[in-house]
């Protein structure tokens, strides 16, 4: 299924606008951006690719969804169902983790937290590895 370039650009522009809309909470921006991408081939199901596109559009606001990060949330006792709307719930869970975290972690970007979640279940993870990732102050 091929879409005209103008349709792809219109659709991605709507997703980018939603992702960058600071009048929305991050989870609402994630939900709106994810919904905007749905008409594109390859974006109807699954959140990994859509989250990568949205995070590229708004790297200081959003995070990449990954099955490993999902598993890490489970390890932390945070349930995240596979029902529709998962990406928005994932961003909300990241926000809750950041809010509850001690300094300096609470100042991490959502992207830094998703990277930490990705590495959580890896056999050789140290917090020194995470020191290389930017905080909100580094990216503004």
XYZ file of C-alpha atoms in Angstrom:
140
model
C 0.000 0.000 0.000
C 1.662 3.163 -1.181
C 0.605 6.558 0.047
C 1.312 9.803 -1.743
C 4.223 11.740 -0.298
C 1.879 14.610 0.590
C -0.255 12.274 2.721
C 2.779 10.885 4.549
C 4.052 14.408 5.219
C 0.639 15.591 6.437
C 0.302 12.597 8.750
C 3.799 12.860 10.196
C 3.435 16.635 10.624
C 0.322 16.046 12.740
C 2.196 13.476 14.836
C 5.170 15.799 15.316
C 2.912 18.685 16.296
C 1.163 16.506 18.882
C 4.443 15.182 20.297
C 5.826 18.707 20.716
C 2.629 20.238 22.142
C 3.672 21.387 25.604
C 0.078 22.276 26.491
C -0.492 18.498 26.701
C 0.887 16.208 29.353
C 3.561 13.905 28.025
C 1.209 10.927 28.100
C -1.485 12.900 26.246
C 1.100 14.040 23.681
C 2.215 10.427 23.272
C -1.375 9.297 22.792
C -2.149 12.022 20.249
C 1.088 11.491 18.343
C 0.617 7.725 18.290
C -2.956 8.112 17.035
C -1.823 10.499 14.301
C 0.626 7.897 12.940
C -1.950 5.082 12.768
C -3.001 5.720 9.119
C 0.536 5.050 7.889
C 1.433 1.524 6.775
C 3.383 -0.243 9.515
C 1.984 1.934 12.297
C -1.426 0.347 12.868
C -0.190 -1.995 15.605
C 2.830 -2.081 17.859
C 4.434 0.868 19.569
C 8.177 0.448 19.042
C 8.463 2.094 15.622
C 5.917 4.817 16.387
C 7.632 5.643 19.668
C 10.999 5.945 17.904
C 9.521 8.399 15.396
C 7.802 10.424 18.123
C 10.913 10.459 20.310
C 12.974 11.700 17.365
C 10.413 14.502 16.964
C 10.394 15.407 20.668
C 13.519 13.920 22.274
C 13.207 15.953 25.470
C 9.591 14.899 26.024
C 9.043 11.331 24.901
C 10.692 7.928 25.162
C 11.159 4.862 23.015
C 8.927 1.893 23.827
C 10.766 -1.395 23.742
C 9.835 -4.892 24.894
C 12.893 -4.888 27.186
C 11.767 -1.656 28.840
C 8.279 -3.153 29.152
C 9.798 -6.195 30.886
C 11.769 -3.918 33.205
C 8.560 -2.197 34.284
C 7.170 -5.639 35.107
C 10.338 -6.370 37.122
C 9.663 -3.172 39.088
C 6.085 -4.285 39.747
C 4.496 -1.878 37.270
C 1.860 -3.552 35.116
C 1.552 -2.405 31.517
C -1.045 -4.240 29.469
C -0.853 -4.729 25.725
C -4.294 -3.135 25.264
C -4.671 -0.157 22.906
C -3.186 3.017 24.350
C -0.114 1.221 25.699
C 2.362 3.904 24.564
C 0.542 6.644 26.488
C 0.415 4.390 29.564
C 4.122 3.643 29.131
C 4.959 7.365 29.117
C 2.747 7.857 32.177
C 4.632 5.059 33.965
C 7.949 6.715 33.089
C 6.655 10.028 34.449
C 5.609 8.300 37.678
C 9.051 6.703 38.016
C 10.765 10.045 37.456
C 8.510 11.795 39.971
C 9.177 9.172 42.650
C 12.923 8.897 41.978
C 15.592 10.517 44.135
C 18.012 13.133 42.840
C 19.641 13.069 40.323
C 17.380 10.501 38.653
C 14.237 12.625 38.945
C 15.912 15.124 36.612
C 16.508 12.591 33.863
C 14.692 12.924 30.570
C 12.064 10.327 29.703
C 14.497 9.056 27.074
C 17.183 8.507 29.712
C 14.691 6.594 31.846
C 13.667 4.376 28.933
C 17.352 3.620 28.352
C 17.752 2.715 32.024
C 14.701 0.453 31.790
C 16.170 -1.166 28.690
C 19.356 -2.006 30.605
C 17.653 -3.014 33.862
C 17.409 -6.717 33.060
C 20.824 -6.896 31.407
C 23.450 -8.893 33.305
C 26.106 -6.143 33.568
C 24.328 -2.901 34.337
C 25.932 -0.303 36.557
C 24.729 3.153 37.326
C 28.080 4.473 36.066
C 26.937 3.475 32.587
C 23.895 5.701 33.022
C 25.973 8.760 33.953
C 26.663 9.354 30.268
C 23.010 10.166 29.535
C 21.715 13.738 29.625
C 19.425 15.212 32.223
C 16.704 17.740 31.446
C 19.132 20.533 32.358
C 21.661 19.251 29.807
C 19.145 19.316 26.958
C 17.450 22.669 27.473
